[in-house]
Coordinates of C-alpha atoms in Angstrom, one line a residue:
M636 CA -17.7 0.2 8.6
R637 CA -15.7 -1.9 11.0
I638 CA -17.2 -4.1 13.7
A639 CA -17.4 -3.2 17.3
R640 CA -14.1 -3.5 19.2
R641 CA -13.5 -4.4 22.7
P642 CA -12.8 -1.4 24.9
V643 CA -9.4 -2.6 25.9
L644 CA -7.5 -4.3 23.1
A645 CA -5.5 -7.2 24.3
R646 CA -1.7 -7.3 23.7
T647 CA -1.4 -11.0 24.4
L648 CA -3.4 -13.3 22.1
A649 CA -3.7 -17.1 22.1
S650 CA -1.7 -18.7 19.3
A651 CA -4.8 -20.3 18.0
T652 CA -6.6 -17.0 17.8
L653 CA -3.7 -15.4 15.9
V654 CA -3.6 -18.2 13.4
A655 CA -7.3 -17.6 12.5
A656 CA -6.6 -13.8 12.5
V657 CA -3.7 -14.1 10.1
L658 CA -5.5 -16.5 7.7
T659 CA -8.6 -14.2 7.6
G660 CA -7.0 -10.8 7.9
C661 CA -4.6 -11.2 4.9
S662 CA -7.3 -12.2 2.5
T663 CA -8.9 -9.4 0.5
A664 CA -11.0 -11.6 -1.8
A665 CA -14.7 -12.4 -1.0
A666 CA -16.2 -11.2 2.2
T667 CA -16.1 -13.7 5.0
T668 CA -19.4 -14.8 6.3
S669 CA -18.5 -16.7 9.4
A670 CA -19.4 -15.5 12.8
D671 CA -15.8 -14.8 13.7
S672 CA -14.9 -12.2 11.1
T673 CA -16.3 -9.2 9.2
T674 CA -15.1 -7.6 6.0
S675 CA -15.3 -3.9 5.5
A676 CA -17.3 -3.0 2.4
S677 CA -15.7 0.4 2.2
S678 CA -12.1 -0.6 2.4
G679 CA -11.9 -4.3 1.5
S680 CA -10.2 -4.9 4.8
T681 CA -10.9 -7.8 7.0
T682 CA -11.1 -7.7 10.8
T683 CA -11.0 -10.9 12.7
V684 CA -12.6 -11.3 16.2
D685 CA -12.1 -14.0 18.7
D686 CA -15.4 -15.0 20.3
A687 CA -13.6 -16.4 23.3
T688 CA -12.2 -13.0 24.2
D689 CA -15.4 -11.0 23.7
G690 CA -14.5 -9.4 20.4
T691 CA -10.8 -8.6 20.8
V692 CA -9.5 -7.4 17.5
T693 CA -6.5 -9.5 16.4
S694 CA -5.9 -8.6 12.8
T695 CA -6.8 -6.2 10.0
D696 CA -5.8 -6.1 6.4
A697 CA -2.3 -4.7 6.1
A698 CA -3.0 -3.8 2.5
Q699 CA -5.5 -1.1 3.5
S700 CA -4.7 2.3 2.0
V701 CA -4.7 5.6 3.8
T702 CA -7.9 6.6 2.0
D703 CA -9.6 3.4 3.0
A704 CA -8.4 3.6 6.5
L705 CA -9.7 7.2 7.0
A706 CA -13.0 6.3 5.2
A707 CA -13.6 3.5 7.6
N708 CA -13.2 5.8 10.6
L709 CA -15.4 8.6 12.0
A710 CA -15.4 11.7 9.8
T711 CA -14.0 14.8 11.4
H712 CA -16.2 17.7 12.3
T713 CA -14.4 19.9 9.8
D714 CA -14.7 17.3 7.1
G715 CA -12.0 18.9 5.0
T716 CA -13.3 22.5 5.3
E717 CA -11.1 25.3 6.4
A718 CA -12.2 26.9 9.7
D719 CA -12.7 30.7 9.7
G720 CA -14.2 33.6 11.6
D721 CA -16.1 36.7 10.5
L722 CA -14.0 39.5 12.0
S723 CA -16.4 42.2 10.7
T724 CA -18.9 41.2 13.3
A725 CA -16.4 40.1 16.0
T726 CA -16.7 41.0 19.6
T727 CA -13.5 42.4 21.1
V728 CA -12.4 41.1 24.5
T729 CA -9.5 42.9 26.2
L730 CA -7.7 41.0 29.0
D731 CA -6.2 43.2 31.6
G732 CA -4.3 41.5 34.5
G733 CA -7.1 40.5 36.9
S734 CA -10.1 41.6 34.8
A735 CA -11.4 42.0 31.3
T736 CA -13.7 44.2 29.2
S737 CA -15.9 43.3 26.2
S738 CA -17.1 45.5 23.3
G739 CA -20.3 43.6 22.7
D740 CA -22.8 40.9 23.7
G741 CA -22.2 37.2 24.2
V742 CA -19.6 37.7 26.9
T743 CA -19.8 38.0 30.7
V744 CA -16.9 39.0 33.0
D745 CA -16.8 37.9 36.6
G746 CA -13.5 39.1 38.1
S747 CA -10.8 37.3 36.1
T748 CA -13.2 34.8 34.5
V749 CA -14.3 35.6 31.0
T750 CA -17.3 33.5 29.8
V751 CA -18.4 33.3 26.2
T752 CA -22.2 32.5 26.2
A753 CA -23.2 32.7 22.5
A754 CA -22.0 31.4 19.1
G755 CA -20.0 34.0 17.1
T756 CA -16.5 35.4 16.7
Y757 CA -14.5 36.9 19.6
V758 CA -11.1 38.5 19.4
L759 CA -9.0 38.1 22.6
S760 CA -5.9 40.1 23.4
G761 CA -4.0 41.1 26.5
T762 CA -3.1 39.2 29.7
L763 CA -5.0 37.4 32.5
D764 CA -2.5 36.8 35.3
D765 CA -4.6 34.2 37.0
G766 CA -7.9 33.7 35.3
Q767 CA -9.9 31.7 32.8
V768 CA -11.5 32.0 29.4
V769 CA -14.6 29.8 29.4
V770 CA -17.0 28.9 26.6
D771 CA -20.4 27.8 27.8
T772 CA -23.3 28.0 25.3
A773 CA -26.2 26.0 24.1
D774 CA -26.3 27.8 20.8
E775 CA -26.0 26.0 17.5
G776 CA -23.1 27.2 15.5
T777 CA -19.4 27.7 16.0
V778 CA -17.7 29.7 18.6
T779 CA -14.6 31.2 17.1
L780 CA -11.9 32.5 19.5
V781 CA -9.4 34.7 17.7
L782 CA -6.3 34.8 19.8
D783 CA -4.4 38.0 18.9
G784 CA -1.7 38.4 21.6
A785 CA -3.6 36.6 24.3
D786 CA -1.8 35.3 27.4
V787 CA -3.8 33.4 30.0
T788 CA -2.6 31.6 33.1
S789 CA -4.8 29.8 35.6
S790 CA -4.1 28.2 39.0
T791 CA -7.6 26.8 39.5
G792 CA -8.5 25.2 36.1
A793 CA -7.9 25.2 32.4
A794 CA -6.7 28.6 31.0
L795 CA -9.1 28.0 28.2
S796 CA -12.1 25.8 29.1
V797 CA -14.8 24.8 26.7
V798 CA -17.6 23.6 29.0
A799 CA -20.4 23.4 26.3
A800 CA -20.6 24.4 22.6
D801 CA -21.7 23.0 19.3
E802 CA -18.2 23.5 18.0
V803 CA -15.2 25.7 18.8
T804 CA -12.4 27.1 16.6
V805 CA -9.3 28.7 18.0
L806 CA -7.9 31.0 15.3
L807 CA -4.4 32.3 15.7
A808 CA -4.2 35.8 14.3
E809 CA -1.5 36.5 11.8
G810 CA 1.8 37.5 13.4
S811 CA 0.4 37.0 16.9
E812 CA 2.1 35.1 19.8
N813 CA -0.3 33.6 22.3
H814 CA 0.2 31.7 25.5
L815 CA -2.1 29.4 27.6
A816 CA -0.9 27.8 30.9
D817 CA -2.2 26.2 34.0
T818 CA -0.4 25.5 37.2
A819 CA 0.1 22.2 39.0
G820 CA -2.4 21.0 41.6
W821 CA -5.8 21.1 40.1
T822 CA -7.9 18.3 38.7
A823 CA -11.2 18.5 36.8
A824 CA -14.2 17.1 38.6
D825 CA -15.8 13.9 37.3
G826 CA -17.8 14.7 34.2
A827 CA -16.3 18.2 34.0
G828 CA -14.0 17.5 31.0
P829 CA -10.3 17.0 30.6
T830 CA -7.6 18.3 33.0
A831 CA -5.5 20.4 30.6
A832 CA -4.3 23.9 30.0
L833 CA -6.6 24.0 26.9
A834 CA -9.6 21.7 27.7
S835 CA -12.6 21.2 25.5
Q836 CA -15.8 19.2 25.9
A837 CA -16.7 20.0 22.3
D838 CA -15.2 19.4 18.9
L839 CA -12.2 21.7 18.6
T840 CA -10.3 23.1 15.6
I841 CA -7.0 25.0 15.8
T842 CA -6.1 27.1 12.8
G843 CA -4.6 30.4 11.7
T844 CA -1.1 31.7 11.0
G845 CA 0.0 32.9 14.4
K846 CA 1.7 31.1 17.3
L847 CA 0.3 29.4 20.4
S848 CA 2.3 28.1 23.3
V849 CA 0.6 25.8 25.7
E850 CA 1.9 24.7 29.1
G851 CA 0.1 21.9 30.9
S852 CA 1.6 21.8 34.4
S853 CA -1.3 19.8 36.0
N854 CA -1.9 17.1 33.4
D855 CA -2.3 17.5 29.6
G856 CA -1.4 20.3 27.3
I857 CA -4.4 20.4 24.8
S858 CA -7.2 17.9 25.3
S859 CA -10.7 17.5 23.8
S860 CA -13.2 14.9 25.0
D861 CA -14.6 15.0 21.4
G862 CA -12.6 15.5 18.2
L863 CA -9.5 17.7 17.7
V864 CA -8.3 19.0 14.3
V865 CA -5.1 21.0 13.9
Q866 CA -5.3 22.8 10.5
S867 CA -2.5 25.3 10.6
G868 CA -0.6 27.7 12.9
E869 CA 2.5 27.2 15.0
L870 CA 1.9 25.2 18.2
V871 CA 4.4 24.6 21.0
V872 CA 3.0 22.3 23.7
T873 CA 4.6 21.1 26.9
A874 CA 2.8 18.9 29.4
V875 CA 3.5 16.8 32.5
D876 CA 1.3 14.1 31.0
D877 CA -0.1 13.8 27.5
G878 CA 0.7 16.6 25.0
V879 CA -2.2 16.8 22.6
R880 CA -5.3 14.5 22.9
G881 CA -8.5 14.2 21.0
Q882 CA -10.6 11.5 22.5
D883 CA -12.7 10.8 19.4
Y884 CA -9.9 11.6 17.0
L885 CA -6.8 13.7 16.6
V886 CA -6.1 14.9 13.1
V887 CA -3.1 17.1 12.1
E888 CA -3.7 18.6 8.6
G889 CA -1.1 21.3 8.6
G890 CA 0.9 23.8 10.5
T891 CA 3.8 23.2 12.8
L892 CA 3.3 21.2 16.0
D893 CA 6.1 20.8 18.6
V894 CA 5.1 18.6 21.6
T895 CA 7.1 17.7 24.7
A896 CA 5.2 15.4 27.0
G897 CA 5.8 13.5 30.3
G898 CA 3.3 11.0 29.1
D899 CA 2.1 10.3 25.5
G900 CA 2.8 12.9 22.8
L901 CA -0.2 12.6 20.6
K902 CA -3.2 10.5 21.8
S903 CA -6.7 9.4 20.9
D904 CA -8.3 7.0 23.4
D905 CA -12.0 6.5 22.7
D906 CA -12.7 2.9 23.4
T907 CA -16.5 2.8 22.9
D908 CA -16.9 3.6 19.2
A909 CA -15.3 1.2 16.6
T910 CA -14.7 4.1 14.2
A911 CA -13.2 6.5 16.7
G912 CA -10.0 6.6 18.8
Y913 CA -7.6 7.3 15.8
V914 CA -4.7 9.6 15.1
A915 CA -4.2 10.9 11.5
I916 CA -1.3 13.0 10.2
T917 CA -2.2 14.3 6.7
G918 CA 0.1 17.4 6.5
G919 CA 2.2 19.8 8.4
T920 CA 5.3 19.2 10.5
T921 CA 4.9 17.5 13.8
T922 CA 7.7 16.9 16.3
V923 CA 7.1 14.8 19.4
T924 CA 9.4 14.1 22.4
A925 CA 7.6 11.9 24.9
T926 CA 8.5 10.1 28.0
D927 CA 6.0 7.4 27.1
D928 CA 4.6 6.6 23.7
G929 CA 5.0 9.1 20.9
V930 CA 1.7 8.6 19.2
D931 CA -0.9 6.4 20.8
A932 CA -4.3 5.4 19.3
T933 CA -6.9 3.0 20.5
T934 CA -7.6 2.0 16.9
D935 CA -5.5 3.4 14.1
V936 CA -2.5 5.6 13.4
V937 CA -2.6 6.9 9.8
V938 CA 0.0 9.0 8.1
G939 CA -0.9 10.3 4.6
D940 CA 1.4 13.2 4.2
G941 CA 3.5 15.7 6.2
V942 CA 6.4 15.2 8.5
L943 CA 6.2 13.3 11.7
A944 CA 9.3 13.0 14.0
V945 CA 9.0 11.1 17.2
T946 CA 11.4 10.4 20.1
A947 CA 9.9 8.0 22.7
G948 CA 11.5 7.4 26.1
D949 CA 15.3 7.5 26.0
G950 CA 15.4 6.4 22.3
S951 CA 16.9 3.3 20.8
G952 CA 20.0 3.6 22.9
S953 CA 18.2 2.2 25.9
T954 CA 16.6 -1.2 26.5
P955 CA 12.9 -1.6 27.3
T956 CA 12.0 -3.2 30.6
G957 CA 8.8 -4.7 32.0
T958 CA 7.7 -1.4 33.4
E959 CA 9.3 1.1 31.0
S960 CA 8.4 0.4 27.3
P961 CA 8.0 3.7 25.4
R962 CA 7.0 3.0 21.8
G963 CA 7.0 5.4 18.9
L964 CA 3.7 4.8 17.0
V965 CA 1.2 2.6 18.8
A966 CA -2.2 1.4 17.6
G967 CA -4.7 -1.1 18.8
V968 CA -5.8 -2.1 15.3
S969 CA -3.6 -0.7 12.5
V970 CA -0.7 1.6 11.5
V971 CA -1.0 2.8 7.9
V972 CA 1.6 5.0 6.1
G973 CA 0.9 6.1 2.6
G974 CA 3.1 9.2 2.2
G975 CA 5.0 11.9 4.0
T976 CA 8.1 11.4 6.2
V977 CA 8.1 9.4 9.4
D978 CA 11.1 9.4 11.7
V979 CA 11.0 7.4 15.0
D980 CA 13.5 6.8 17.7
A981 CA 12.1 4.7 20.5
T982 CA 13.1 2.7 23.6
D983 CA 10.7 -0.1 22.7
D984 CA 9.1 -0.8 19.3
A985 CA 9.3 2.1 16.9
I986 CA 6.0 1.1 15.3
H987 CA 3.7 -1.3 17.1
T988 CA 0.2 -2.5 16.6
N989 CA -2.0 -5.4 17.9
G990 CA -3.3 -5.8 14.4
A991 CA -1.6 -4.9 11.1
V992 CA 1.0 -2.5 9.7
G993 CA 0.8 -1.3 6.1
I994 CA 3.4 0.9 4.5
H995 CA 2.5 1.9 1.0
G996 CA 4.5 5.0 0.4
G997 CA 6.5 7.8 2.0
T998 CA 9.8 7.6 3.8
V999 CA 9.9 5.8 7.1
T1000 CA 13.0 5.8 9.2
V1001 CA 13.0 4.1 12.6
A1002 CA 15.4 3.2 15.4
S1003 CA 14.4 1.0 18.3
G1004 CA 15.7 -0.7 21.4
D1005 CA 13.5 -3.6 20.5
D1006 CA 11.5 -4.1 17.2
G1007 CA 11.7 -1.7 14.4
I1008 CA 8.2 -2.5 13.1
H1009 CA 5.9 -5.0 14.9
G1010 CA 2.4 -6.1 14.0
D1011 CA 0.7 -8.9 15.9
G1012 CA -1.3 -9.8 12.8
A1013 CA 0.6 -8.7 9.7
V1014 CA 3.2 -6.4 8.3
T1015 CA 3.1 -5.3 4.6
V1016 CA 5.5 -3.1 2.8
D1017 CA 4.5 -2.5 -0.9
G1018 CA 5.8 1.0 -1.5
G1019 CA 7.9 3.9 -0.2
T1020 CA 11.3 3.6 1.6
V1021 CA 11.6 1.9 5.0
T1022 CA 14.9 2.1 6.9
V1023 CA 15.5 0.5 10.2
T1024 CA 18.7 2.0 11.4
D1025 CA 18.9 0.3 14.7
S1026 CA 16.9 -2.5 16.3
Y1027 CA 16.9 -5.8 18.2
E1028 CA 14.7 -7.3 15.5
G1029 CA 13.9 -5.3 12.3
L1030 CA 10.5 -6.5 11.1
E1031 CA 8.4 -8.8 13.3
S1032 CA 5.0 -10.3 12.7
G1033 CA 3.0 -13.5 12.1
V1034 CA 2.7 -12.7 8.4
I1035 CA 5.1 -10.4 6.6
T1036 CA 4.7 -9.4 3.0
L1037 CA 7.4 -7.4 1.1
A1038 CA 5.9 -6.5 -2.3
G1039 CA 7.5 -3.2 -3.3
G1040 CA 9.5 -0.2 -2.2
E1041 CA 12.9 -0.1 -0.6
V1042 CA 13.6 -1.8 2.7
D1043 CA 16.9 -1.5 4.6
I1044 CA 17.2 -3.2 8.0
T1045 CA 19.9 -3.2 10.6
A1046 CA 19.3 -5.6 13.6
S1047 CA 21.3 -6.9 16.5
D1048 CA 19.2 -10.1 16.3
D1049 CA 16.9 -11.2 13.5
G1050 CA 16.4 -8.9 10.5
V1051 CA 13.0 -10.1 9.5
N1052 CA 11.2 -12.5 11.8
A1053 CA 7.9 -14.1 10.8
S1054 CA 6.6 -16.1 13.7
D1055 CA 4.1 -16.2 16.5
P1056 CA 4.4 -12.6 17.9
T1057 CA 3.0 -13.7 21.3
A1058 CA 5.3 -16.7 21.8
T1059 CA 7.9 -15.0 24.0
E1060 CA 5.2 -13.4 26.2
A1061 CA 3.5 -16.8 26.6
A1062 CA 6.8 -18.5 27.4
G1063 CA 7.7 -16.0 30.0
G1064 CA 10.5 -14.6 27.8
D1065 CA 12.1 -17.9 26.7
P1066 CA 13.4 -17.2 23.2
M1067 CA 13.6 -20.9 22.3
A1068 CA 9.9 -21.5 23.0
Q1069 CA 9.0 -21.0 19.4
S1070 CA 5.9 -22.1 17.5
T1071 CA 6.2 -23.5 14.0
S1072 CA 3.1 -23.2 11.8
D1073 CA 2.2 -22.7 8.2
A1074 CA 0.2 -19.7 9.4
Y1075 CA 3.4 -17.8 10.0
G1076 CA 5.5 -16.8 7.1
L1077 CA 7.3 -14.3 4.8
T1078 CA 6.4 -13.5 1.2
I1079 CA 8.7 -11.4 -1.0
S1080 CA 7.3 -10.4 -4.4
G1081 CA 8.9 -7.1 -5.3
G1082 CA 11.1 -4.2 -4.3
T1083 CA 14.5 -4.3 -2.8
V1084 CA 15.3 -5.7 0.7
V1085 CA 18.7 -5.3 2.4
V1086 CA 19.3 -6.9 5.8
R1087 CA 22.3 -6.5 8.1
S1088 CA 21.8 -8.7 11.1
D1089 CA 23.8 -10.3 14.0
G1090 CA 21.1 -12.9 14.3
D1091 CA 19.2 -14.6 11.5
G1092 CA 18.8 -12.5 8.4
L1093 CA 15.4 -13.8 7.2
D1094 CA 13.7 -16.0 9.8
A1095 CA 10.4 -17.7 9.2
N1096 CA 8.9 -20.2 11.7
G1097 CA 6.6 -21.2 8.9
Y1098 CA 7.0 -20.6 5.1
L1099 CA 9.3 -18.3 3.1
T1100 CA 8.1 -17.7 -0.5
M1101 CA 9.9 -15.4 -2.9
T1102 CA 8.5 -14.6 -6.3
G1103 CA 10.3 -11.4 -7.2
G1104 CA 12.3 -8.4 -6.0
T1105 CA 16.0 -8.2 -5.0
V1106 CA 17.0 -9.4 -1.5
V1107 CA 20.5 -9.1 -0.1
V1108 CA 21.2 -10.5 3.4
N1109 CA 24.4 -9.6 5.2
G1110 CA 24.0 -12.2 7.9
P1111 CA 25.6 -13.2 11.2
E1112 CA 29.2 -14.1 11.8
G1113 CA 28.5 -16.5 14.6
S1114 CA 27.6 -20.1 13.9
G1115 CA 24.5 -20.0 16.1
N1116 CA 22.4 -18.1 13.5
G1117 CA 22.1 -18.1 9.8
A1118 CA 21.5 -15.6 7.0
L1119 CA 18.4 -17.8 6.1
D1120 CA 16.4 -19.7 8.7
V1121 CA 13.1 -21.3 7.6
D1122 CA 11.3 -24.0 9.5
G1123 CA 8.6 -24.7 6.8
T1124 CA 8.6 -24.6 3.0
F1125 CA 11.3 -22.4 1.5
E1126 CA 10.5 -21.8 -2.2
V1127 CA 11.9 -19.3 -4.7
S1128 CA 10.3 -18.8 -8.1
G1129 CA 11.6 -15.3 -9.1
G1130 CA 13.8 -12.4 -8.2
T1131 CA 17.3 -12.3 -7.0
L1132 CA 18.3 -13.6 -3.5
L1133 CA 21.9 -13.3 -2.2
A1134 CA 22.5 -14.3 1.4
A1135 CA 25.9 -14.2 3.0
G1136 CA 26.7 -15.2 6.6
S1137 CA 28.2 -17.9 8.8
S1138 CA 28.4 -21.5 7.6
G1139 CA 27.3 -23.1 10.9
M1140 CA 23.5 -22.8 10.1
A1141 CA 23.6 -22.2 6.4
M1142 CA 20.6 -23.2 4.5
T1143 CA 19.1 -22.9 1.0
P1144 CA 15.7 -22.9 -0.7
S1145 CA 14.2 -26.3 -1.2
A1146 CA 15.5 -28.5 -4.1
S1147 CA 12.0 -28.3 -5.6
S1148 CA 12.0 -24.5 -5.9
P1149 CA 11.0 -23.5 -9.5
Q1150 CA 14.1 -21.2 -9.5
S1151 CA 17.4 -22.8 -8.8
F1152 CA 20.1 -21.7 -6.4
V1153 CA 23.7 -22.4 -5.5
S1154 CA 25.3 -22.5 -2.1
F1155 CA 29.0 -22.0 -1.4
T1156 CA 30.6 -23.0 1.9
L1157 CA 34.1 -21.7 2.4
S1158 CA 36.8 -23.7 4.1
S1159 CA 38.0 -20.5 5.7
P1160 CA 35.8 -17.4 6.1
V1161 CA 36.7 -14.2 4.3
G1162 CA 36.7 -10.8 6.0
D1163 CA 34.6 -7.7 5.5
G1164 CA 35.4 -5.7 2.4
T1165 CA 36.2 -8.7 0.3
V1166 CA 35.0 -8.6 -3.3
L1167 CA 33.5 -12.0 -4.3
Q1168 CA 32.7 -13.0 -7.9
L1169 CA 30.1 -15.7 -8.6
L1170 CA 30.9 -17.3 -11.9
D1171 CA 29.2 -19.8 -14.2
E1172 CA 30.9 -22.7 -16.0
S1173 CA 32.1 -20.4 -18.8
G1174 CA 33.7 -18.0 -16.3
A1175 CA 31.0 -15.3 -16.9
V1176 CA 30.1 -13.2 -13.9
L1177 CA 26.6 -13.9 -12.5
A1178 CA 27.0 -11.7 -9.5
T1179 CA 29.6 -9.5 -7.8
F1180 CA 29.3 -9.0 -4.0
T1181 CA 31.3 -7.1 -1.5
T1182 CA 31.1 -8.4 2.0
S1183 CA 30.4 -6.2 5.0
T1184 CA 31.1 -8.9 7.6
T1185 CA 33.1 -12.1 8.0
V1186 CA 31.4 -14.6 5.6
G1187 CA 31.6 -18.4 5.6
N1188 CA 28.7 -19.2 3.3
V1189 CA 27.1 -17.5 0.3
V1190 CA 23.7 -18.5 -1.3
L1191 CA 22.6 -17.1 -4.7
S1192 CA 19.3 -17.7 -6.4
S1193 CA 18.5 -15.9 -9.7
A1194 CA 17.0 -16.6 -13.1
D1195 CA 20.6 -17.2 -14.3
V1196 CA 21.3 -20.1 -12.0
V1197 CA 20.7 -23.5 -13.7
A1198 CA 20.1 -26.6 -11.7
D1199 CA 22.9 -29.2 -11.7
A1200 CA 25.4 -26.8 -13.3
T1201 CA 28.7 -26.1 -11.6
Y1202 CA 29.5 -22.6 -10.3
T1203 CA 32.6 -21.0 -8.8
L1204 CA 33.0 -18.5 -6.0
A1205 CA 36.2 -16.4 -6.5
E1206 CA 37.9 -13.7 -4.5
G1207 CA 39.1 -10.5 -6.1
G1208 CA 38.4 -8.5 -9.3
T1209 CA 36.3 -5.4 -9.2
A1210 CA 32.8 -4.3 -8.6
S1211 CA 31.2 -1.5 -10.5
G1212 CA 27.9 0.3 -11.0
D1213 CA 25.1 0.8 -8.5
E1214 CA 25.0 -1.6 -5.6
V1215 CA 22.3 -2.9 -3.3
G1216 CA 23.5 -4.0 0.1
G1217 CA 26.9 -5.0 -1.4
L1218 CA 25.5 -6.6 -4.6
A1219 CA 26.9 -4.7 -7.5
A1220 CA 25.3 -4.0 -10.8
S1221 CA 28.3 -5.5 -12.6
G1222 CA 31.8 -6.9 -12.0
D1223 CA 35.0 -8.0 -13.5
A1224 CA 36.7 -11.2 -12.3
S1225 CA 40.1 -10.5 -13.9
G1226 CA 42.7 -11.7 -11.4
A1227 CA 40.2 -13.3 -9.0
T1228 CA 41.2 -16.4 -7.1
T1229 CA 39.0 -19.4 -6.9
L1230 CA 37.7 -20.2 -3.4
V1231 CA 35.2 -23.0 -3.9
T1232 CA 33.0 -24.6 -6.5
A1233 CA 29.5 -25.9 -6.0
T1234 CA 26.6 -27.6 -7.9
A1235 CA 23.4 -25.7 -8.2
G1236 CA 20.2 -27.1 -6.7
V1237 CA 21.8 -29.0 -3.9
E1238 CA 19.7 -28.3 -0.8
V1239 CA 21.2 -27.5 2.5
A1240 CA 18.7 -27.7 5.4
G1241 CA 20.7 -25.9 8.0
M1242 CA 19.2 -26.2 11.5
G1243 CA 16.0 -24.4 10.8
G1244 CA 14.4 -26.5 8.1
G1245 CA 12.4 -29.4 9.2
G1246 CA 11.7 -27.9 12.6
G1247 CA 15.2 -27.7 14.0
M1248 CA 16.4 -25.0 16.3
G1249 CA 15.4 -22.2 14.0
G1250 CA 15.2 -18.6 15.0
G1251 CA 13.7 -17.3 18.2
P1252 CA 10.0 -16.4 18.1
A1253 CA 8.8 -12.8 17.8
G1254 CA 9.7 -10.8 20.8
G1255 CA 13.4 -11.5 20.3
G1256 CA 13.9 -12.9 23.7
R1257 CA 13.5 -9.5 25.3
G1258 CA 11.2 -11.0 27.9
P1259 CA 7.5 -10.3 28.7
R1260 CA 6.2 -6.9 27.6
P1261 CA 3.5 -4.9 29.3

């Protein structure tokens, strides 16, 4: 299991702390035995704690799978079983305006308040104009409330209030439409549970094939101070604050969930148990429109399957401020995606965690007014499809690993930025107050990566190591940035790297790289849509690339490039076959015109290598964030 976590997870970490976190958190070899870190036996993940900050979690293993992430957390009360109710012995409760009647025991009626006092199954139908359904029992066993055309509105409290029970299931009868609502102006007393239209102080399960509409006009829509599992059914929730909340955990296994919230959309906020406070999506279709964060978890956000669509704030078309920073998926420890479909449009970071982000499968599409994907400790993509359609910076973390899958990034500043993710905050928003360290870096070992950026394409304030995969960078047109910007060691030993951008800060891998490279600097830039042919000494085509911006420099590293050989960059000819970011599968240089020749293996340091200007630190110069 994971170690105890501090109740409030800090967003701002000292650089020295982050260095230790990154070095420890990205190792999945032997368990660490120092006093500062603990390795999870169940998942192989490592969590690093800073003693100076009373146990603040700064990093977890970004390679952790969905299965491991869920196993390391508190098991749900359903534990994979399907909730049900025995209708053959059910008690019928008929709601009638300002009163109600019951067909059996276990129910008391006091005016417009219906109280269930025993475990069992109860079928509710009809309308309470201004009343409550209350569950208050010390019995062991489940209370199952079958809603079969039930409509309850309350002006004095929750429409459905679970005061005490072992466990409660809300079962939506087939073909039924049900409605729960409270009115504005009431607040639950201290210790009396959540303030919500559907409020529970016990583990709560929602299942069935009917429909439930919930309106939270005083605070939340659906809220449980224990665990909450949505198994099936059609749920439509609107709330002035949080839409759906499970304090211990919130798990969506199936059904259709549509949430509109004035606060957070989905939320789990237990901060006393290291294994609680998580949100998991393992099935169904969930749509969230939130004024604040879309999905907010004290510990983990885990997506294993299903569809999750989130709009946070005013979406990516707006710019986050110091007081308004709605994010898409937010986790104090980790965000893990192993399958399903995730679509996020957020004012601030689309995916944000104080620890690690791991994407191992599924389809992830994000748009952000700031970072597409941000992890203070680490970001790993080793499977699936990741598309950042709009961002200030695409991927941002201290340590970034791209080991598989398909990654496509569009950014108005840096495409991929591996640097101290707290530097901007510490510097009061100064984008040049960067920190260069071997603890920060970018490793590419597989998959395909396409970057379109107005700032640096690949920016590492430490190392950049490439051992495999295909990377195409459509870099900046302005001379103040480069397609490649590395302050530390820049080494390529495998794969294909093609980087095109301005010539003002052009740079190459180091001359000592096991795999050679060639850099072409043009006397006059070529415009977008230009077909470029990279030819060897015999005139054979090594690569065919079609530009998407104005280009003044092109760098190619591949297994076909031989050190000290002479290569030619020509304009014209044709490109054919499948293409990745403008890099075609094949080409024909017939009729092409020579632009420039260059010798392979000649290093160009640009202004990033050796600790020059480099790219800005993580945070992208957006200024301090809350």
